[in-house]
Amino acid sequence: MQVKSMFFKQSASMKLQDPVLQESLRKFKGKFVEARARAVAEVDAWEAVRAHAAQLRDRTIANLDAYLVEFERNATRRGAQVHWAETAEEACAIVAEIARANNVKKVTKSKSMVSEEVNLNDKLEAAGIQVIETDLGEYILQLAHEPPSHIVAPAVHKSKEEVADLFHAAHHKPRLTDIAAMTREAREALREHFLTADMGVSGSNFVIAETGTTLTVTNEGNADLVTTVPRIHCVITGIEKVIPTLEDFATLIRLLPRSATGQAIANYLTLTTGVRAPGETDGPEQMHIVLVDAGRSKFLGGEMQEMLRCIRCGACMNHCPVYQNVGGHAYGWVYPGPMGSVLTPTYVGIENAGDLPNAATFCGECAVVCPVKIPLPDLMRKLREKQFDMKLRPWSERAGITLWSYAARRPKLYAALTKMAARVASWMGGREKLIHRLPGLDGWTSGRDMPAPEGKTFREMYGESQRREALSTDKHG
Amino acid sequence: MIRTAMREHEIGPLPGIALPPDQLAQFRSECARQGSTYTEVAGYDDVPREVVAYLDRNALDKRVVLWAELANLDWAGAGVTIDNRTAQGDDRVGVTGCFCAIAETGTVLLLSSPSQPKATALLPETHVCIVRRSRLVDTMEEAFAMLRNERGEPPRATFFVSGPSRTADIEQTIVIGAHGPYRVHVILVP
């Protein structure tokens, strides 16, 4: 997917004024949030499971190289071929070469964000291969020629009416608007492709080192068909997805669907290990696993390493007030919301995604709901600091922060300045006690008024109360 | 070092969900929550009769594709035509056994083998799964322990099914029957 994150501000403003999108977001808002809250409340040991998961992800990432080699050894032993891709281009070239070498004409795909990252569909289509997305949301977006706007519910921004138009145009059938009937029509259209594809491409939510296993988590069952019916199965996934054991999978799968959609478990989990055994009547004859770096190793050993724990549940974006209002496309790349605001600048360069770490209210909800306890606001703050150091923010902002920093380190000056500022702001608020426009900080007041302070600073009031208390102690004590 | 660590198969904290006083009751209620229907029969030989009753209740054709291990039951006596082979795209009802079932989430676990194709649980619109009472476990951790004891390591496909296929990709409206079965019926035998 082409990076458009540098246009976040303009894009977000447009999305705020898009009535169809705003209606879709209004319907979406809160649904996953409520479902997650219910699902989490059922698990008494939620915090203990979360802490264990964070610790197991950290432990694996600290020895990532060893676990990856162990995974490769076991996957190879079971008949799979493991390929290593340092860049997006390499990943695409590997998959395209597998397709070419096996005379593949049609590929069915289950949802894979890594394949979106590396632009796999474009590459395969350029090689004359038909690519069919089979996750219903991804299928809708393929018809619309749009990227996903959410990592779990990719077509969350689309209205039923828009989908009805797309299906009507693609399926050459009467236009349906009943959601169950539309889903049935898509099922019938895709069934033929499932049965006739030469190669299935899937992602892998985790890869398990001890057994050489890759795996898919879906509700639709599409990944299960993609990995079972075609003669070749190709997995494309990130190097950070490795976990040590089957037991670790059992821990993580308690967290993933609950955090994502509020389900105790997804309807279908398939662990795939190796190729079709002698005598088997289904399953692929060849299995290829492409392990993609494409920026992930930049997190290793640095202050942002905790980000590699991410299990791609989407809870952080579901709970983010910014995401809830602008949707996923505004973020300009594959990963929206808080996790994207940390991943994108590191993957594509902080200079290409500078607004993202700033597109946060720092309400902290993303860190509260993250099933593997990634301190997302802290990581965004670190990116902001880096931007400041690299002089990537506008000069006015940098000058403002420099002045503030000077004052904040001098308590007496700070007290005097805030006292003055509080008086001025109070005067600006007038009789309504509302400030309509803050000169120099227009962004804060362009869409709403700022409540004016009541006249005194906290320090002044605190000092006064301390003095009163001392006085009364003197009198009565 | 990591190989030793992996051999220990450390188990994470268990969920502390109201796990059984009554394991079976937990399994039954979780099946219902996942959208599977559930029934018990008195003996293994009663399976064909229960399958017919189920097909009748849902107005389905009395023709099923099934796993080889189930083929020697008296299907003809119950009035069911069977296909003892891997399911294809137009088969309507698939009947399978399972390796074990998990009470925590109302899940059945199927392992692939030449006589146990995964497609039979996936391609038909209806999946009927036979679960033996002795193969019911509490958690996924227990299922993996059983898998290690009996098989050593996972087969090509280790397939966890928790209710019928579904999607909510259009306006978060849940629709049952996306690409896999519309119905999952669990039959528990002693």
XYZ file of C-alpha atoms in Angstrom:
667
model
C 0.000 0.000 0.000
C 1.269 3.437 -0.949
C 2.170 5.576 2.067
C -0.044 8.672 2.404
C 0.513 9.273 6.096
C 2.153 12.656 5.468
C -1.278 13.970 4.502
C -2.947 12.969 7.792
C -4.111 16.460 8.744
C -5.761 17.275 5.425
C -7.145 13.781 5.109
C -8.587 13.762 8.649
C -10.332 17.103 8.020
C -11.933 15.684 4.875
C -13.032 12.502 6.663
C -14.687 14.571 9.409
C -16.861 16.181 6.737
C -17.744 12.988 4.848
C -21.383 12.232 5.777
C -21.385 8.581 4.583
C -18.212 7.793 6.531
C -19.449 9.618 9.625
C -22.662 7.569 9.540
C -20.650 4.315 9.226
C -18.408 5.371 12.119
C -21.439 6.304 14.215
C -22.778 2.750 13.752
C -19.364 1.254 14.520
C -18.537 3.374 17.567
C -18.918 1.490 20.795
C -19.929 -1.877 19.317
C -16.544 -3.567 19.666
C -15.918 -1.576 22.856
C -19.002 -2.977 24.586
C -18.474 -6.511 23.266
C -14.881 -6.504 24.495
C -15.844 -5.222 27.939
C -18.378 -8.044 28.343
C -15.937 -10.719 27.134
C -13.130 -9.500 29.382
C -15.386 -9.373 32.447
C -15.994 -13.119 32.074
C -12.351 -13.943 32.699
C -11.465 -13.587 36.366
C -7.771 -13.985 35.677
C -7.714 -11.427 32.835
C -4.895 -9.331 34.290
C -2.786 -12.409 35.050
C -3.288 -13.787 31.522
C -2.376 -10.371 30.096
C 0.774 -10.098 32.178
C 1.823 -13.625 31.225
C 1.221 -12.888 27.544
C 3.250 -9.674 27.632
C 6.083 -11.476 29.364
C 6.027 -14.404 26.907
C 6.071 -12.041 23.926
C 9.001 -10.112 25.449
C 10.917 -13.285 26.188
C 10.447 -14.519 22.612
C 11.355 -11.198 21.022
C 14.510 -11.002 23.157
C 15.599 -14.291 21.502
C 13.859 -13.722 18.188
C 16.714 -15.058 16.054
C 16.924 -18.346 17.947
C 13.165 -18.940 17.901
C 12.954 -18.148 14.179
C 15.705 -20.631 13.379
C 13.971 -23.236 15.538
C 10.718 -22.527 13.699
C 12.454 -22.888 10.328
C 14.044 -26.190 11.397
C 10.707 -27.695 12.459
C 8.691 -26.326 9.534
C 11.297 -27.677 7.118
C 11.295 -31.046 8.883
C 7.544 -31.220 8.245
C 7.937 -30.493 4.534
C 7.353 -26.743 4.310
C 9.798 -24.391 2.573
C 10.767 -21.323 4.571
C 11.785 -18.137 2.742
C 13.267 -15.003 4.307
C 12.373 -11.561 2.940
C 14.265 -8.530 4.171
C 12.154 -6.035 2.239
C 8.619 -5.717 0.856
C 9.968 -6.080 -2.676
C 11.768 -9.304 -1.794
C 8.605 -10.732 -0.208
C 6.582 -10.035 -3.364
C 9.304 -11.409 -5.614
C 9.428 -14.665 -3.630
C 5.661 -15.228 -3.823
C 5.560 -14.269 -7.503
C 8.373 -16.725 -8.235
C 6.567 -19.555 -6.394
C 3.484 -18.804 -8.504
C 5.483 -18.663 -11.735
C 7.413 -21.858 -11.068
C 4.153 -23.744 -10.459
C 2.182 -22.236 -13.325
C -0.355 -20.661 -10.955
C -3.217 -18.848 -12.707
C -5.533 -18.129 -9.809
C -4.837 -17.293 -6.169
C -7.381 -17.210 -3.340
C -6.347 -15.108 -0.366
C -7.443 -14.841 3.206
C -6.959 -11.541 4.976
C -3.297 -10.664 5.503
C -2.161 -7.219 6.616
C 1.439 -8.120 5.748
C 0.358 -8.711 2.148
C -1.286 -5.245 2.195
C 1.962 -3.801 3.538
C 4.052 -5.231 0.721
C 1.485 -4.673 -2.090
C 1.360 -8.357 -2.940
C -1.858 -8.250 -4.988
C -0.491 -5.638 -7.402
C 2.663 -7.649 -7.912
C 0.793 -10.894 -8.620
C -1.715 -9.183 -10.902
C 1.126 -7.573 -12.831
C 2.397 -11.120 -13.425
C -0.964 -12.011 -14.999
C -2.330 -13.929 -11.998
C -5.940 -13.594 -10.900
C -6.093 -12.733 -7.176
C -9.325 -13.190 -5.214
C -9.710 -11.808 -1.690
C -12.063 -14.128 0.210
C -12.619 -12.419 3.566
C -15.970 -10.714 2.955
C -14.668 -7.291 4.001
C -11.533 -7.619 1.864
C -13.624 -8.884 -1.066
C -15.823 -5.758 -0.842
C -12.710 -3.565 -0.820
C -11.154 -5.415 -3.741
C -14.310 -4.640 -5.755
C -14.117 -1.004 -4.595
C -10.342 -0.756 -5.270
C -9.814 0.563 -1.743
C -7.406 -0.321 1.050
C -8.716 -1.627 4.404
C -9.573 0.947 7.061
C -9.385 -1.403 10.062
C -7.127 -4.394 10.667
C -9.932 -6.676 11.889
C -13.009 -5.218 10.153
C -11.475 -3.906 6.932
C -14.676 -2.549 5.348
C -16.043 -0.908 8.490
C -16.184 2.427 6.642
C -18.527 1.109 3.929
C -22.300 1.459 4.157
C -24.671 -1.331 3.182
C -25.847 0.789 0.231
C -22.299 1.148 -1.088
C -21.767 -2.613 -0.792
C -25.082 -3.246 -2.570
C -23.897 -1.114 -5.520
C -20.553 -2.941 -5.679
C -22.166 -6.403 -5.617
C -24.752 -5.386 -8.199
C -22.000 -4.246 -10.568
C -19.745 -7.264 -9.951
C -22.237 -10.125 -9.787
C -24.589 -8.989 -12.595
C -27.612 -9.830 -10.436
C -30.546 -7.771 -9.107
C -29.395 -5.271 -6.489
C -29.914 -6.665 -2.985
C -29.917 -4.639 0.226
C -30.675 -7.357 2.761
C -27.366 -8.076 4.485
C -27.968 -11.833 4.871
C -28.937 -12.136 1.196
C -25.904 -10.089 0.123
C -23.651 -12.354 2.169
C -25.216 -15.435 0.552
C -24.620 -13.952 -2.913
C -20.949 -13.320 -2.073
C -20.638 -16.857 -0.688
C -21.908 -18.279 -3.968
C -19.659 -16.041 -6.061
C -16.579 -16.998 -4.039
C -17.269 -20.737 -3.658
C -16.285 -21.350 -7.282
C -12.971 -19.557 -6.728
C -12.200 -21.552 -3.565
C -12.583 -24.780 -5.520
C -10.590 -23.773 -8.600
C -7.646 -21.761 -7.221
C -4.143 -23.133 -7.802
C -2.618 -21.424 -4.798
C -3.923 -20.171 -1.459
C -2.231 -17.224 0.242
C -2.818 -16.618 3.924
C -1.249 -14.669 6.734
C -0.461 -16.267 10.067
C -1.543 -14.772 13.394
C 1.353 -16.543 15.105
C 3.971 -19.074 14.062
C 4.856 -21.766 16.579
C 8.557 -22.593 16.915
C 8.434 -26.018 18.591
C 6.173 -27.547 15.922
C 6.880 -25.468 12.791
C 3.195 -24.501 12.700
C 1.500 -21.487 11.066
C -2.098 -20.636 11.874
C -5.183 -18.666 10.937
C -7.980 -17.227 13.073
C -11.281 -16.471 11.308
C -15.025 -16.465 11.787
C -15.924 -16.939 8.146
C -13.959 -20.127 7.509
C -12.385 -18.568 4.426
C -8.820 -19.023 5.627
C -9.571 -22.672 6.308
C -10.675 -23.162 2.703
C -7.718 -21.162 1.343
C -5.274 -23.342 3.265
C -6.996 -26.667 2.504
C -8.261 -26.785 -1.066
C -5.530 -25.435 -3.422
C -2.478 -27.556 -4.274
C -0.103 -24.870 -2.981
C -0.335 -22.923 0.266
C 1.783 -19.833 0.706
C 1.956 -18.097 4.086
C 3.195 -14.533 4.277
C 3.818 -13.183 7.753
C 6.075 -10.989 9.891
C 9.163 -12.235 11.712
C 7.809 -10.956 15.044
C 4.914 -13.448 14.981
C 6.919 -16.348 16.373
C 5.892 -17.861 19.727
C 7.587 -20.820 21.420
C 4.922 -23.465 22.116
C 1.361 -24.656 21.594
C 0.646 -23.697 25.224
C 1.685 -20.120 24.429
C -0.856 -20.137 21.611
C -3.534 -21.278 24.109
C -2.701 -18.262 26.303
C -2.708 -15.750 23.443
C -5.911 -17.024 21.856
C -7.698 -16.326 25.157
C -6.804 -12.682 24.614
C -7.024 -12.152 20.848
C -10.704 -12.728 19.931
C -11.923 -11.230 23.223
C -9.902 -8.082 22.580
C -10.794 -7.914 18.880
C -14.509 -8.655 18.604
C -15.530 -9.624 22.125
C -15.798 -13.330 21.286
C -14.576 -15.985 23.724
C -13.063 -17.727 20.691
C -13.144 -17.246 16.928
C -15.275 -19.794 15.078
C -12.373 -21.340 13.198
C -8.764 -21.779 14.203
C -6.580 -23.809 11.875
C -3.047 -24.792 12.819
C -1.255 -25.868 9.640
C 1.889 -27.954 9.956
C 3.616 -29.157 6.818
C 2.162 -30.629 3.664
C -0.413 -33.250 2.671
C 0.523 -36.629 4.153
C 0.609 -39.785 1.991
C -2.963 -40.991 1.453
C -4.595 -37.673 2.388
C -7.315 -36.397 0.077
C -7.107 -32.707 0.938
C -4.448 -30.228 1.963
C -1.663 -28.622 -0.097
C 1.140 -30.590 -1.757
C 3.511 -27.658 -1.337
C 3.743 -25.267 1.541
C 5.783 -22.076 1.479
C 6.284 -19.735 4.423
C 7.606 -16.247 3.687
C 8.939 -14.539 6.822
C 9.008 -10.795 6.249
C 11.156 -8.221 8.026
C 10.315 -5.003 6.116
C 11.144 -2.712 9.031
C 10.409 -4.972 12.002
C 14.040 -5.479 12.971
C 14.372 -1.689 13.353
C 12.430 -2.099 16.611
C 14.844 -4.682 18.006
C 17.133 -3.526 20.780
C 15.708 -0.002 20.767
C 13.421 1.951 23.058
C 10.378 0.983 20.936
C 10.907 -2.789 21.117
C 7.718 -3.343 23.162
C 5.749 -2.616 19.983
C 6.785 -6.018 18.584
C 4.505 -7.672 21.187
C 1.479 -6.537 19.153
C -0.949 -9.360 18.281
C -3.049 -7.252 15.856
C -6.372 -7.352 17.710
C -7.410 -3.789 16.874
C -8.601 -2.968 20.421
C -6.453 0.182 20.526
C -8.141 1.658 17.439
C -11.625 0.595 18.561
C -11.127 2.553 21.774
C -9.308 5.552 20.256
C -11.312 8.804 20.129
C -9.274 9.940 17.126
C -9.859 6.726 15.146
C -13.547 6.749 16.099
C -13.926 10.141 14.458
C -11.693 10.057 11.387
C -11.701 6.317 10.503
C -8.743 4.288 9.292
C -8.053 5.768 5.858
C -6.969 9.127 7.276
C -3.878 7.450 8.739
C -2.637 6.870 5.203
C -1.221 3.345 5.509
C -2.100 -0.248 6.437
C -2.134 0.191 10.218
C -4.439 2.851 11.659
C -5.102 3.975 15.219
C -2.549 4.044 18.035
C -0.687 0.874 16.957
C -0.333 2.350 13.473
C 0.846 5.652 14.889
C 3.778 3.761 16.395
C 4.371 1.225 13.603
C 4.043 3.462 10.547
C 6.672 6.097 11.449
C 9.185 3.361 12.209
C 8.420 1.279 9.109
C 8.186 4.075 6.544
C 10.309 6.781 8.183
C 9.289 9.322 10.792
C 9.604 12.115 8.222
C 6.810 10.478 6.163
C 4.381 10.024 9.027
C 5.057 12.906 11.378
C 1.447 13.732 12.239
C 0.558 10.220 13.394
C 2.190 10.207 16.872
C 0.592 13.620 17.362
C -2.877 12.369 16.385
C -3.606 11.335 19.947
C -5.368 12.847 22.926
C -3.179 10.753 25.259
C -6.305 9.636 27.063
C -4.415 6.384 27.627
C -7.306 4.071 26.766
C -5.225 2.209 24.137
C -2.705 1.134 26.773
C -5.489 0.145 29.162
C -7.120 -2.217 26.647
C -3.989 -3.597 24.954
C -3.991 -7.357 25.671
C -0.184 -7.476 25.716
C 0.265 -4.259 27.690
C 2.071 -2.178 25.056
C 2.544 1.316 26.520
C 1.285 2.970 23.325
C 1.077 6.563 24.645
C 4.655 6.299 25.969
C 5.865 5.063 22.587
C 4.029 7.882 20.797
C 5.601 10.347 23.231
C 9.041 8.947 22.419
C 8.325 9.469 18.720
C 7.282 13.068 19.433
C 10.551 13.637 21.282
C 12.454 12.173 18.365
C 10.641 14.483 15.954
C 11.570 17.442 18.141
C 15.216 16.394 18.235
C 15.279 15.837 14.480
C 13.712 19.287 13.987
C 10.830 17.750 12.051
C 8.073 19.779 13.738
C 7.184 23.360 12.621
C 9.489 26.089 14.020
C 6.622 27.726 15.950
C 5.900 24.487 17.809
C 9.561 23.907 18.571
C 10.002 27.501 19.754
C 6.935 27.153 21.976
C 8.212 23.959 23.556
C 11.678 25.454 24.072
C 10.207 28.467 25.864
C 7.937 26.297 27.964
C 10.859 24.064 28.891
C 12.897 27.139 29.947
C 10.087 28.379 32.189
C 9.171 24.972 33.578
C 12.656 24.529 34.959
C 12.440 27.851 36.871
C 9.632 27.517 39.435
C 9.366 31.197 40.357
C 9.251 32.343 36.757
C 6.753 29.605 35.961
C 4.483 30.661 38.831
C 4.599 34.287 37.705
C 3.906 33.458 34.063
C 1.008 31.077 34.784
C -0.480 33.622 37.173
C -0.385 36.203 34.435
C -1.676 33.779 31.786
C -4.591 32.720 33.993
C -5.603 36.383 34.500
C -5.367 37.111 30.755
C -7.299 33.962 29.787
C -9.951 34.731 32.402
C -10.337 38.234 30.963
C -10.502 36.762 27.408
C -13.346 34.481 28.463
C -15.519 37.490 29.244
C -18.924 37.164 30.816
C -19.640 33.749 29.183
C -16.332 32.417 30.542
C -15.608 30.861 27.121
C -12.631 31.604 24.874
C -13.660 31.574 21.213
C -10.227 31.999 19.733
C -6.719 31.396 21.100
C -4.229 33.393 19.006
C -1.411 31.161 17.828
C -3.199 27.992 18.999
C -6.141 28.177 16.591
C -6.340 24.384 16.267
C -7.696 24.137 19.794
C -10.542 26.586 19.229
C -11.435 26.202 15.545
C -14.131 23.624 16.297
C -15.048 24.419 19.901
C -14.749 27.034 22.668
C -12.251 26.699 25.459
C -13.626 27.160 28.991
C -11.830 30.130 30.577
C -9.982 29.722 33.859
C -11.711 31.236 36.891
C -8.911 33.621 37.729
C -6.387 31.938 40.012
C -3.825 29.191 39.359
C -3.742 25.918 41.243
C -0.521 26.972 42.957
C -2.111 30.173 44.223
C -5.148 28.358 45.553
C -3.015 25.617 47.103
C -0.786 28.229 48.774
C -3.819 30.034 50.159
C -5.355 26.868 51.566
C -2.008 25.925 53.183
C -1.852 29.348 54.848
C -5.461 29.108 56.050
C -4.770 25.698 57.523
C -1.637 26.909 59.294
C -3.639 29.814 60.719
C -6.444 27.611 62.015
C -3.937 25.142 63.536
C -2.313 28.105 65.329
C -5.671 29.218 66.709
C -7.015 25.867 67.850
C -3.924 23.707 68.149
C 18.688 -23.072 25.768
C 15.440 -22.174 24.028
C 14.868 -25.817 23.104
C 14.980 -26.771 26.783
C 12.625 -23.915 27.592
C 10.221 -25.087 24.901
C 10.275 -28.664 26.163
C 8.935 -27.470 29.503
C 5.654 -26.397 27.859
C 4.940 -23.834 30.516
C 1.234 -23.217 30.879
C -0.055 -19.658 31.280
C -2.562 -18.635 33.941
C -5.884 -20.356 33.298
C -8.789 -18.045 32.755
C -10.667 -18.620 35.974
C -13.879 -18.688 33.975
C -16.550 -20.522 35.964
C -14.889 -23.763 34.914
C -16.782 -26.896 35.740
C -18.211 -27.906 38.779
C -19.938 -29.573 35.854
C -17.739 -29.838 32.778
C -20.559 -31.155 30.620
C -22.905 -28.326 31.557
C -20.163 -25.849 30.649
C -19.619 -27.525 27.262
C -23.343 -27.560 26.547
C -23.886 -23.901 27.392
C -20.784 -22.804 25.437
C -21.960 -24.771 22.387
C -25.238 -22.858 22.555
C -23.382 -19.561 22.889
C -21.284 -20.299 19.797
C -24.446 -21.139 17.848
C -24.006 -24.930 17.764
C -26.937 -27.180 18.558
C -26.297 -29.992 21.022
C -27.826 -33.336 21.803
C -26.946 -36.521 23.714
C -27.677 -40.105 22.702
C -27.690 -43.238 24.855
C -25.194 -45.201 22.751
C -22.929 -45.003 19.700
C -25.384 -47.103 17.677
C -28.039 -44.430 18.174
C -26.073 -41.867 16.138
C -27.752 -42.563 12.735
C -31.211 -42.224 14.285
C -30.313 -38.895 15.870
C -28.797 -37.674 12.580
C -32.041 -38.521 10.760
C -34.093 -36.723 13.398
C -31.804 -33.691 13.032
C -32.033 -33.730 9.222
C -35.831 -33.956 9.504
C -36.022 -31.088 11.987
C -34.083 -28.907 9.551
C -35.777 -30.191 6.383
C -32.446 -31.416 4.961
C -31.841 -34.217 2.435
C -31.069 -37.586 3.974
C -27.721 -37.897 2.253
C -24.473 -37.335 4.118
C -20.762 -37.442 3.377
C -18.879 -38.871 6.351
C -15.569 -39.931 7.844
C -14.645 -43.594 7.281
C -14.747 -44.417 11.007
C -18.507 -43.741 11.006
C -19.349 -45.729 7.885
C -20.010 -49.036 9.658
C -22.989 -47.683 11.623
C -26.454 -48.739 10.417
C -27.186 -45.755 8.201
C -29.312 -47.722 5.724
C -31.556 -48.885 8.579
C -32.102 -45.245 9.548
C -32.874 -44.297 5.947
C -29.726 -42.268 5.252
C -27.621 -42.530 2.093
C -23.928 -42.152 2.815
C -20.878 -41.148 0.768
C -17.730 -42.501 2.377
C -15.225 -40.059 0.827
C -13.881 -36.496 1.134
C -16.554 -33.804 0.844
C -16.829 -31.839 -2.378
C -18.198 -28.381 -3.064
C -21.808 -29.485 -3.552
C -22.193 -31.927 -0.643
C -24.903 -30.742 1.747
C -24.204 -32.507 5.046
C -20.845 -33.625 6.470
C -20.607 -35.960 9.475
C -17.295 -36.202 11.355
C -15.879 -37.415 14.634
C -13.359 -35.378 16.566
C -10.104 -35.800 18.465
C -11.523 -34.118 21.544
C -13.846 -31.326 22.622
C -13.142 -28.330 24.876
C -15.625 -27.291 27.563
C -14.217 -23.787 28.094
C -15.336 -22.554 24.677
C -17.741 -25.204 23.261
C -15.091 -26.195 20.727
C -14.492 -29.435 18.830
C -10.958 -30.282 17.703
C -10.477 -32.198 14.446
C -7.118 -33.623 13.339
C -6.508 -34.295 9.650
C -5.536 -37.764 8.382
C -6.217 -39.830 5.254
C -9.508 -41.049 6.730
C -10.375 -37.750 8.444
C -10.388 -35.017 5.784
C -10.928 -31.481 7.045
C -13.038 -30.604 3.993
C -15.911 -32.717 5.362
C -16.326 -30.283 8.242
C -15.931 -27.226 6.053
C -17.469 -27.489 2.580
C -21.017 -28.765 3.342
C -23.673 -26.351 4.640
C -24.247 -28.549 7.685
C -21.573 -30.091 9.937
C -22.577 -32.842 12.374
C -19.843 -33.739 14.854
C -19.797 -36.811 17.100
C -18.085 -36.274 20.478
C -17.325 -39.079 22.938
C -17.861 -38.153 26.591
C -14.418 -39.518 27.494
C -12.826 -37.052 25.051
C -14.199 -33.930 26.681
C -11.515 -31.753 28.322
C -11.653 -28.435 30.168
C -9.203 -26.250 28.256
C -7.120 -25.930 25.099
C -4.021 -26.641 27.218
C -5.472 -30.048 28.117
C -6.279 -30.711 24.469
C -2.653 -29.996 23.519
C -1.381 -32.260 26.311
C -3.611 -35.040 24.952
C -2.341 -34.373 21.418
C 1.272 -34.653 22.578
C 0.660 -37.841 24.527
C -1.206 -39.635 21.785
C 0.273 -38.227 18.555
C 3.596 -36.654 19.459
C 3.062 -33.583 17.315
C 0.297 -31.838 15.384
C -0.822 -33.323 12.049
C -1.044 -31.202 8.896
C -4.308 -29.590 9.965
C -5.316 -29.073 13.583
C -8.790 -27.625 13.237
C -10.744 -25.990 16.082
C -14.437 -25.461 15.300
C -16.587 -23.343 17.630
C -20.009 -23.010 16.044
C -21.030 -22.242 12.469
C -19.253 -19.895 10.068
C -20.190 -16.227 10.409
C -19.311 -12.715 9.318
C -20.079 -9.187 10.479
C -18.256 -7.391 7.680
C -21.287 -5.440 6.428
C -22.279 -2.822 9.019
C -21.273 -5.135 11.913
C -24.419 -7.169 11.322
C -23.801 -10.812 12.242
C -24.766 -13.218 9.464
C -24.436 -16.974 9.964
C -22.997 -18.979 7.069
C -20.217 -16.941 5.474
C -18.019 -19.492 3.665
C -18.287 -22.519 5.924
C -21.296 -24.339 7.420
C -24.563 -22.628 8.351
C -25.174 -25.211 11.065
C -23.026 -27.175 13.488
C -24.748 -29.988 15.409
C -22.862 -31.702 18.220
C -23.920 -35.212 19.249
C -22.465 -36.463 22.527
C -22.133 -40.236 22.918
C -21.215 -41.999 26.186
